[in-house]
Tab-separated table of C-alpha atoms in Angstrom:
chain	number	residue	atom	x	y	z
A	1	MET	CA	35.317	294.909	206.233
A	2	VAL	CA	36.727	296.673	203.186
A	3	ALA	CA	34.339	299.656	203.355
A	4	ARG	CA	34.761	299.966	207.133
A	5	TRP	CA	38.566	300.129	206.807
A	6	ILE	CA	38.386	302.828	204.163
A	7	ILE	CA	35.870	304.981	206.045
A	8	SER	CA	37.957	304.805	209.227
A	9	GLY	CA	40.813	306.489	207.369
A	10	ARG	CA	38.775	309.435	205.994
A	11	SER	CA	39.553	313.118	206.490
A	12	GLN	CA	37.092	316.014	206.428
A	13	VAL	CA	38.054	319.186	204.531
A	14	GLY	CA	35.547	322.019	203.936
A	15	GLY	CA	32.444	319.935	204.676
A	16	LYS	CA	33.461	317.159	202.280
A	17	LEU	CA	34.540	313.658	203.061
A	18	ILE	CA	37.708	312.692	201.215
A	19	LEU	CA	38.758	309.071	201.263
A	20	PRO	CA	42.402	308.074	200.947
A	21	ASP	CA	43.819	307.678	197.442
A	22	LEU	CA	45.087	304.155	198.127
A	23	ALA	CA	42.446	301.466	198.293
A	24	ILE	CA	42.724	297.736	198.609
A	25	PHE	CA	41.800	297.143	194.957
A	26	GLY	CA	44.344	299.634	193.631
A	27	THR	CA	45.004	303.353	193.357
A	28	LEU	CA	41.885	305.368	192.524
A	29	ARG	CA	41.555	309.018	191.541
A	30	PRO	CA	40.594	311.474	194.314
A	31	ALA	CA	37.724	312.788	192.158
A	32	ASP	CA	36.120	309.368	192.222
A	33	LEU	CA	36.401	309.134	196.011
A	34	THR	CA	35.025	312.606	196.876
A	35	SER	CA	31.465	312.601	198.189
A	36	SER	CA	29.169	314.516	200.526
A	37	ALA	CA	29.544	314.353	204.285
A	38	HIS	CA	26.461	312.193	204.681
A	39	LEU	CA	27.019	308.711	203.267
A	40	PRO	CA	23.880	306.623	202.794
A	41	GLY	CA	25.819	303.416	203.267
A	42	PRO	CA	29.116	301.706	202.578
A	43	ARG	CA	30.772	302.827	199.336
A	44	MET	CA	31.143	300.440	196.404
A	45	LEU	CA	34.634	300.477	194.983
A	46	PRO	CA	35.018	299.926	191.210
A	47	LEU	CA	36.568	296.571	190.395
A	48	PRO	CA	39.612	296.413	188.137
A	49	ARG	CA	39.532	294.977	184.628
A	50	ALA	CA	41.068	291.696	185.787
A	51	SER	CA	37.940	290.936	187.816
A	52	TYR	CA	35.755	291.181	184.706
A	53	VAL	CA	38.111	288.876	182.822
A	54	THR	CA	37.986	286.393	185.685
A	55	GLY	CA	34.200	286.509	185.640
A	56	TRP	CA	34.054	285.740	181.922
A	57	LEU	CA	36.470	282.851	182.343
A	58	LEU	CA	34.310	281.385	185.109
A	59	LEU	CA	31.242	281.740	182.881
A	60	LEU	CA	32.953	279.912	180.027
A	61	ALA	CA	34.121	277.177	182.386
A	62	VAL	CA	30.568	276.589	183.613
A	63	THR	CA	28.778	276.735	180.267
A	64	GLY	CA	31.487	274.990	178.238
A	65	CYS	CA	30.917	274.757	174.491
A	66	HIS	CA	27.114	275.100	174.724
A	67	ILE	CA	27.286	278.813	173.957
A	68	ILE	CA	29.184	278.165	170.716
A	69	PRO	CA	26.795	277.360	167.845
A	70	PRO	CA	27.611	274.198	165.886
A	71	THR	CA	29.127	274.527	162.455
A	72	ARG	CA	26.532	273.950	159.770
A	73	ASN	CA	28.928	273.188	156.961
A	74	ALA	CA	30.788	270.446	158.833
A	75	GLU	CA	32.782	268.082	156.679
A	76	THR	CA	31.172	264.669	156.316
A	77	PHE	CA	32.923	261.455	155.428
A	78	GLU	CA	31.332	258.686	153.424
A	79	ILE	CA	31.446	255.275	155.071
A	80	LEU	CA	32.128	252.620	152.460
A	81	GLN	CA	30.740	249.122	152.580
A	82	ASN	CA	33.168	246.402	153.610
A	83	PRO	CA	33.384	244.216	151.538
A	84	LEU	CA	33.513	246.688	148.667
A	85	HIS	CA	31.705	245.836	145.456
A	86	VAL	CA	33.770	246.289	142.302
A	87	PRO	CA	32.222	246.234	138.810
A	88	PRO	CA	33.268	243.536	136.350
A	89	CYS	CA	36.800	243.891	134.966
A	90	PRO	CA	39.735	241.572	134.273
A	91	PRO	CA	40.820	239.694	137.428
A	92	GLU	CA	44.483	240.488	136.778
A	93	PHE	CA	43.718	244.195	136.803
A	94	VAL	CA	41.801	243.930	140.106
A	95	TRP	CA	44.594	241.964	141.725
A	96	ASP	CA	47.355	244.305	140.576
A	97	GLN	CA	45.479	247.325	141.906
A	98	LEU	CA	44.884	245.605	145.245
A	99	ILE	CA	48.564	244.738	145.674
A	100	ASP	CA	49.611	248.249	144.671
A	101	VAL	CA	47.301	249.830	147.267
A	102	LEU	CA	48.268	247.480	150.103
A	103	ASP	CA	51.948	248.024	149.346
A	104	ASP	CA	51.502	251.710	150.213
A	105	TYR	CA	50.614	250.751	153.797
A	106	PHE	CA	52.168	247.349	154.543
A	107	ARG	CA	54.731	244.893	153.303
A	108	ILE	CA	53.194	241.965	151.448
A	109	GLY	CA	53.794	238.651	153.189
A	110	GLN	CA	51.816	236.074	151.226
A	111	GLU	CA	49.388	236.254	148.342
A	112	ASN	CA	47.155	233.734	146.614
A	113	ARG	CA	45.948	235.222	143.366
A	114	VAL	CA	42.510	234.826	141.849
A	115	LYS	CA	42.730	231.836	139.512
A	116	ARG	CA	40.470	230.559	136.802
A	117	VAL	CA	39.705	226.859	137.131
A	118	GLY	CA	37.561	225.923	134.169
A	119	ASN	CA	34.716	228.422	134.193
A	120	ILE	CA	35.067	229.280	137.892
A	121	LEU	CA	37.193	232.011	139.479
A	122	THR	CA	38.651	231.053	142.849
A	123	GLU	CA	38.892	233.399	145.829
A	124	GLY	CA	42.124	235.345	146.308
A	125	ARG	CA	43.763	236.312	149.594
A	126	VAL	CA	46.601	238.616	150.643
A	127	ASP	CA	48.313	238.573	154.064
A	128	THR	CA	50.680	241.350	155.065
A	129	VAL	CA	53.596	241.230	157.486
A	130	PRO	CA	52.844	242.686	160.951
A	131	GLN	CA	54.629	245.989	161.390
A	132	SER	CA	54.867	248.572	164.146
A	133	GLY	CA	52.520	251.529	163.868
A	134	SER	CA	53.833	254.793	162.469
A	135	THR	CA	54.291	257.627	164.962
A	136	TYR	CA	54.136	261.419	164.713
A	137	PHE	CA	57.875	261.342	164.012
A	138	GLU	CA	57.250	259.292	160.819
A	139	PRO	CA	54.882	261.421	158.726
A	140	TRP	CA	55.869	259.621	155.518
A	141	ARG	CA	54.250	256.359	156.687
A	142	LYS	CA	50.534	255.836	156.159
A	143	ASP	CA	49.645	252.806	158.295
A	144	SER	CA	48.430	255.018	161.196
A	145	THR	CA	45.572	257.376	160.443
A	146	PRO	CA	45.823	260.944	161.809
A	147	GLY	CA	44.415	261.598	165.240
A	148	PHE	CA	44.019	258.970	167.937
A	149	GLU	CA	45.597	256.077	166.031
A	150	ARG	CA	48.839	257.937	165.317
A	151	LEU	CA	48.968	259.306	168.879
A	152	HIS	CA	48.389	255.817	170.290
A	153	ALA	CA	51.209	254.412	168.170
A	154	THR	CA	53.488	257.215	169.386
A	155	LEU	CA	52.867	256.536	173.075
A	156	GLN	CA	52.478	252.738	172.965
A	157	SER	CA	54.010	249.778	171.119
A	158	VAL	CA	51.345	248.973	168.531
A	159	ARG	CA	51.508	246.831	165.419
A	160	ARG	CA	49.063	246.144	162.599
A	161	ARG	CA	48.528	243.564	159.902
A	162	ALA	CA	46.057	243.432	157.050
A	163	VAL	CA	44.164	240.594	155.405
A	164	ALA	CA	42.461	241.163	152.039
A	165	ARG	CA	40.064	238.769	150.311
A	166	VAL	CA	38.802	239.003	146.740
A	167	THR	CA	35.619	237.024	146.086
A	168	PRO	CA	34.396	236.831	142.470
A	169	THR	CA	30.627	237.235	142.059
A	170	ALA	CA	28.195	237.337	139.174
A	171	GLY	CA	28.190	241.141	139.156
A	172	GLY	CA	31.905	241.740	139.683
A	173	TYR	CA	34.023	241.275	142.809
A	174	LEU	CA	33.737	241.711	146.553
A	175	ILE	CA	36.939	242.970	148.211
A	176	ASP	CA	37.071	242.551	151.975
A	177	ILE	CA	39.747	244.476	153.917
A	178	ALA	CA	40.485	243.606	157.560
A	179	VAL	CA	43.190	245.453	159.527
A	180	TYR	CA	44.001	243.934	162.908
A	181	LYS	CA	45.615	245.994	165.655
A	182	GLU	CA	47.673	244.540	168.513
A	183	LEU	CA	49.294	246.005	171.632
A	184	GLU	CA	52.660	244.732	172.858
A	185	ASP	CA	52.674	242.925	176.221
A	186	VAL	CA	56.001	243.259	178.061
A	187	ASP	CA	57.230	241.814	181.337
A	188	ARG	CA	57.793	245.254	182.865
A	189	PRO	CA	57.477	248.895	181.795
A	190	GLU	CA	60.415	250.318	179.895
A	191	GLN	CA	62.665	252.779	181.725
A	192	SER	CA	61.235	251.559	185.034
A	193	THR	CA	63.094	251.650	188.340
A	194	VAL	CA	62.468	247.948	188.995
A	195	GLY	CA	65.571	245.835	188.519
A	196	SER	CA	65.693	243.604	185.469
A	197	ALA	CA	66.526	240.613	187.672
A	198	THR	CA	63.245	240.912	189.615
A	199	LEU	CA	60.912	238.029	188.768
A	200	ARG	CA	57.163	238.434	188.424
A	201	ASN	CA	54.881	236.338	190.601
A	202	ASP	CA	51.638	236.729	188.654
A	203	GLY	CA	52.347	234.199	185.929
A	204	THR	CA	54.718	231.632	184.524
A	205	ILE	CA	58.404	232.490	184.806
A	206	ILE	CA	59.897	233.142	181.376
A	207	ARG	CA	63.624	232.621	181.233
A	208	GLN	CA	65.609	234.199	178.427
A	209	GLU	CA	69.200	233.344	179.159
A	210	ASP	CA	70.415	234.251	175.668
A	211	ARG	CA	69.336	237.886	175.867
A	212	SER	CA	72.128	240.090	174.568
A	213	GLN	CA	70.742	243.364	175.929
A	214	PHE	CA	68.842	244.552	178.939
A	215	GLY	CA	65.303	245.839	178.627
A	216	ALA	CA	61.689	244.773	178.680
A	217	ALA	CA	60.971	241.341	177.216
A	218	THR	CA	58.001	240.887	174.883
A	219	LEU	CA	55.568	238.342	176.312
A	220	GLY	CA	53.107	238.526	173.436
A	221	TRP	CA	50.643	240.767	171.655
A	222	ILE	CA	47.215	241.722	172.986
A	223	PRO	CA	44.469	241.963	170.321
A	224	GLN	CA	42.913	245.427	170.125
A	225	GLY	CA	40.262	244.691	167.524
A	226	ARG	CA	40.167	246.101	164.019
A	227	ASP	CA	41.343	249.486	162.795
A	228	VAL	CA	38.224	250.652	160.974
A	229	SER	CA	39.674	254.049	160.057
A	230	LEU	CA	42.563	252.461	158.144
A	231	GLU	CA	40.215	249.981	156.486
A	232	GLN	CA	38.108	252.866	155.197
A	233	ARG	CA	41.170	254.626	153.824
A	234	ILE	CA	42.312	251.504	151.947
A	235	LEU	CA	38.810	250.926	150.588
A	236	SER	CA	38.653	254.541	149.424
A	237	ASP	CA	41.909	254.128	147.502
A	238	LEU	CA	40.653	250.909	145.922
A	239	ARG	CA	37.366	252.443	144.840
A	240	ALA	CA	39.163	255.385	143.235
A	241	ARG	CA	41.369	253.003	141.264
A	242	LEU	CA	38.788	250.389	140.266
A	243	THR	CA	35.761	252.564	139.526
A	244	GLN	CA	37.378	255.574	137.849
A	245	ALA	CA	40.237	253.893	135.999
A	246	HIS	CA	39.611	251.470	133.188
A	247	PRO	CA	42.169	248.903	132.048
A	248	THR	CA	43.432	249.295	128.551
A	249	GLN	CA	42.474	246.375	126.364
A	250	PRO	CA	44.936	245.230	123.703
A	251	PRO	CA	43.796	245.830	120.126
A	252	PRO	CA	42.244	242.781	118.451
A	253	HIS	CA	44.440	240.810	116.076
A	254	HIS	CA	43.069	240.384	112.553
């Protein structure tokens, strides 16, 4: 249809067939459109540069990332064992380092130190206070690892708590770090168009007559499993402190 429309508008001057300067795909030079009087077939018009760009974009969309070679020198991360083995050192030093590391991420709620009962060292435990996950607007907080965890805490109401156990062994200590992640369960979405007086019919009615402000009521917290990425970060900090640093021993008294 395109070639037929262009040929119908031709003009013959001096035995040559001159096509119009204006074509459907844009303005072309007359020198490119001048040909002999006998045409073997319909003329092929040159496509503009935008058509080539569109073709490359379609090719990339079909092939995806398969045409891009993988990076050989990709950064690898070491996965630490949990519980982490710590070489023998004074129990007070191990406990102080553990509290100092956990305090960088959470607020300490309760701690039971490692105690010596006769010739036996008891197991120690630390429980932190549950706290809301840090968002992208709080870069100074470290309880949400970069990437998905920080994005999830920005878009949803997420909280975390940590439990640390120190188990003395014959060859040192085993430090177990467990970070539990929970998602807030509310009675209705925040900023929703549903009236706050509308009652739900899919569960038990929860009455909160002493509420001082309007908004979604927290029904509970839904367990989301463990945050392995944050556990690995805490274990990495502990290993750097307990394997590279050595406690200073007081000089012996003569």
